[in-house]
Amino acid sequence: MGATRNAAKRLTGSERRRQIVEVILDLVSRHGVQGVTIARIAAGAGVTQAALYAHFASREEMLRAAVEALYERVAEVITSSDEPDVMLRLRNIGGFHSGLVSSGTNAFIHPLFEFLAAPPETGLREALGAKQRQVIETFAAIVEEGKAQGSIKVDVDAQQVAWELHGVYWAEDVSHLMGLTEFVTSGRSAIMLERLLASIAADRHSR
Amino acid sequence: MGATRNAAKRLTGSERRRQIVEVILDLVSRHGVQGVTIARIAAGAGVTQAALYAHFASREEMLRAAVEALYERVAEVITSSDEPDVMLRLRNIGGFHSGLVSSGTNAFIHPLFEFLAAPPETGLREALGAKQRQVIETFAAIVEEGKAQGSIKVDVDAQQVAWELHGVYWAEDVSHLMGLTEFVTSGRSAIMLERLLASIAADRHSR
Amino acid sequence: MGATRNAAKRLTGSERRRQIVEVILDLVSRHGVQGVTIARIAAGAGVTQAALYAHFASREEMLRAAVEALYERVAEVITSSDEPDVMLRLRNIGGFHSGLVSSGTNAFIHPLFEFLAAPPETGLREALGAKQRQVIETFAAIVEEGKAQGSIKVDVDAQQVAWELHGVYWAEDVSHLMGLTEFVTSGRSAIMLERLLASIAADRHSR
Amino acid sequence: MGATRNAAKRLTGSERRRQIVEVILDLVSRHGVQGVTIARIAAGAGVTQAALYAHFASREEMLRAAVEALYERVAEVITSSDEPDVMLRLRNIGGFHSGLVSSGTNAFIHPLFEFLAAPPETGLREALGAKQRQVIETFAAIVEEGKAQGSIKVDVDAQQVAWELHGVYWAEDVSHLMGLTEFVTSGRSAIMLERLLASIAADRHSR
DNA sequence: CATGAATGAGGGTTCATTCAT
DNA sequence: GATGAATGAACCCTCATTCAT
């Protein structure tokens, strides 16, 4: 809470870039994209406003770098689960997502939706879409893996499942942003996920 | 299409208010909440900037009125369908929503998500949540109506269904905002909706 | 000297515009075009920086208005001489110009040359050229008048004379700007002018 | 054409100085004195901004060095003509100057006038004046040479002629800068020069 | 009910320059 | 001799809002 850290001075270029991006993601979740002002970034990073421009050509470029970094985090989460059983893995990821939402850890979801609502002319939304499409592909690949290992029915449409999984995640996100916390906390979102998973599980997995 | 540029002068108070709110909703969908400046509203409504303050105490109040108006529109859509069969009615509403999204008619979805991403301190998100909760209640009531008329299984959780329906709608919205149009246009969102409807349909309706 | 006047508040639009333009011309001659900052204009006019933008769309527009005003002054000087004899009139105008230069009254020449050296992309130079061409035409018309009244040889090329007159004026200006005051003060520029006038004078006027 | 973009590394001090000055003169003619930023100079010279300060104490010193270099070029032009007949030589120089102006070769005139309009406090204008006075002396000396060789009337005032010659040059420059190209291209400036030369030519040279 | 003129705070960006390495 | 990171002041401009008329 508050401005992150009053950075030690004299970082190398890439260190500073990374630090600035972190500050931005923090600011995005607390103030929205429009609230990410150069003044706030500079204060958060502990440097002058002018110093920011030694590392990024413009505010827009800073925001673009933040989107990039955000999806790197997302990718980490997805690939970090080493649960071999795909059904369990999907359940874990879902649980992890619900946990993020209800814990108020605003490192992922909030920034993502703030970027989503960025002014059309910034192109941030398109950048987001491109990244998100990759994530959906990743999920589809996981489903295919499940089909190969026999935990998921062979006749399910992997892409379709990937989209519907995101339907659950987005519903959790949106409801959370609106302050409608009951959707996640009272287990409704978990039920929604389970209904989806049940419909794709191979027979031996059905519960 | 576009803002109502040159307003007739000397409108009565409530007429002017309504007109201003319409201008705001148009501006929100085109420029985002942050892009709704007093200057743009005034230009769109054909009045002086100062004149706006005769009708609203502040910009925030104008935006709040716009959220209000937005949900009035939503309510109209929901209640306007007079299809007696609830299952068909839900299918119609779903189709209507998909149509809105894919047609690029930005009168509903875009503003809604822009408000959703408004800075936390504006309280716009909470206002949105309160309204949205009412909408979900309305959907739950419709489901109950379906149960009463026998088109929906009596043991389904109406609230749960209402939330999951919104899961579909939000997924359509989010994907559209990200430029991932294929989710709606290639019928995936329709499949998602159908799977939900099939799971609640009374036996004689199952397809 | 110093910032012109701490303007009384609440002027009407056109009054304020006029006042701002005057401030700009003063600033141009003291600091050059690049030294005409929004901050200095505002201070000189006794208003906020933002107030300037209620009257002009941008700094460039302010400068353009200043060029316009400058040439209005020039036109006034040219047409204000009511000496009927054209040869005398030209001599008077020349004397007036020399006087301006050597007196250090920087209301005309200095601004003009500052505008002349404005960055190419501002279009200020072209605006200047268009105005200056009109002035040259005016001088050519005066020469024609002289031919009609018999004080100037009928076979002289009026346009050529107008250009050469400006050659004298510009030489006075340039030398003055460079600090080479002797050209004007020791009468060399007057000799240059006289040689030109002598070459066009009808016989009865030759000296 | 354009700045020497990618400089070879490790030049000796004076080589680097010379190169930097050339870059500056190019920048002056393209962007004006105010457009000569340290960033642009560094980019043009292919070195870091900080590196410039190893060769010059400040931006002002760089500009002063550029003025110096500019007049070295001017001197070269004047003395390079080896035409023995002074009248012809003056005609050649005049033609050369007209050529420069109408060809748009901005290596001389443009920079000169940009320096001329530099902010008073820089002292650039005074530096310019001192140099220009030398040039005028040089022209006066040439006229004296003509008187000695018999091509120019012995009773002409050499200084006066030198000033008037500059009157022609400056008129060409100013008109060119204003975009009033017709003065040079339609031969008016040549006529102006010829009238001057005719008035000083010894009888055997009169045309 | 509406206006026209004005404000003060803050927006993003560029500037010439410094200094430890 | 040169670099990379940083500074602090200044740049032009836009914002929501006020108030006498």
Short mmCIF file of C-alpha atoms in Angstrom, two decimals, chain B residues 8 11 23 30 47 59 62 65 70 77 90 97-98 105 118 129-130 132 139 153 162 184-187 192 195 207:
data_model
loop_
_atom_site.label_atom_id
_atom_site.label_comp_id
_atom_site.label_asym_id
_atom_site.label_seq_id
_atom_site.Cartn_x
_atom_site.Cartn_y
_atom_site.Cartn_z
CA ALA B 8 -32.54 22.97 -30.00
CA LEU B 11 -35.44 22.84 -23.38
CA VAL B 23 -24.75 12.57 -25.06
CA ARG B 30 -16.61 6.34 -28.08
CA VAL B 47 -24.84 24.28 -24.60
CA ARG B 59 -19.20 15.67 -13.63
CA MET B 62 -23.56 13.38 -14.67
CA ALA B 65 -27.05 9.65 -14.06
CA LEU B 70 -27.95 2.72 -19.01
CA VAL B 77 -34.69 -4.97 -23.16
CA LEU B 90 -34.06 -16.71 -22.42
CA HIS B 97 -27.32 -9.86 -26.65
CA SER B 98 -25.13 -11.68 -29.16
CA THR B 105 -24.00 -1.39 -31.44
CA ALA B 118 -13.83 3.69 -13.77
CA GLY B 129 -22.85 -3.47 -9.01
CA ALA B 130 -26.04 -2.51 -7.23
CA GLN B 132 -26.39 -5.34 -11.87
CA PHE B 139 -33.23 -13.13 -14.36
CA LYS B 153 -36.68 -28.29 -14.00
CA ALA B 162 -28.94 -16.25 -13.43
CA VAL B 184 -19.52 -14.75 -30.80
CA THR B 185 -19.42 -14.82 -34.59
CA SER B 186 -18.41 -18.46 -34.91
CA GLY B 187 -21.19 -19.54 -32.59
CA MET B 192 -22.11 -22.13 -24.29
CA ARG B 195 -25.34 -26.11 -22.92
CA ARG B 207 -33.33 -31.02 -27.49
#
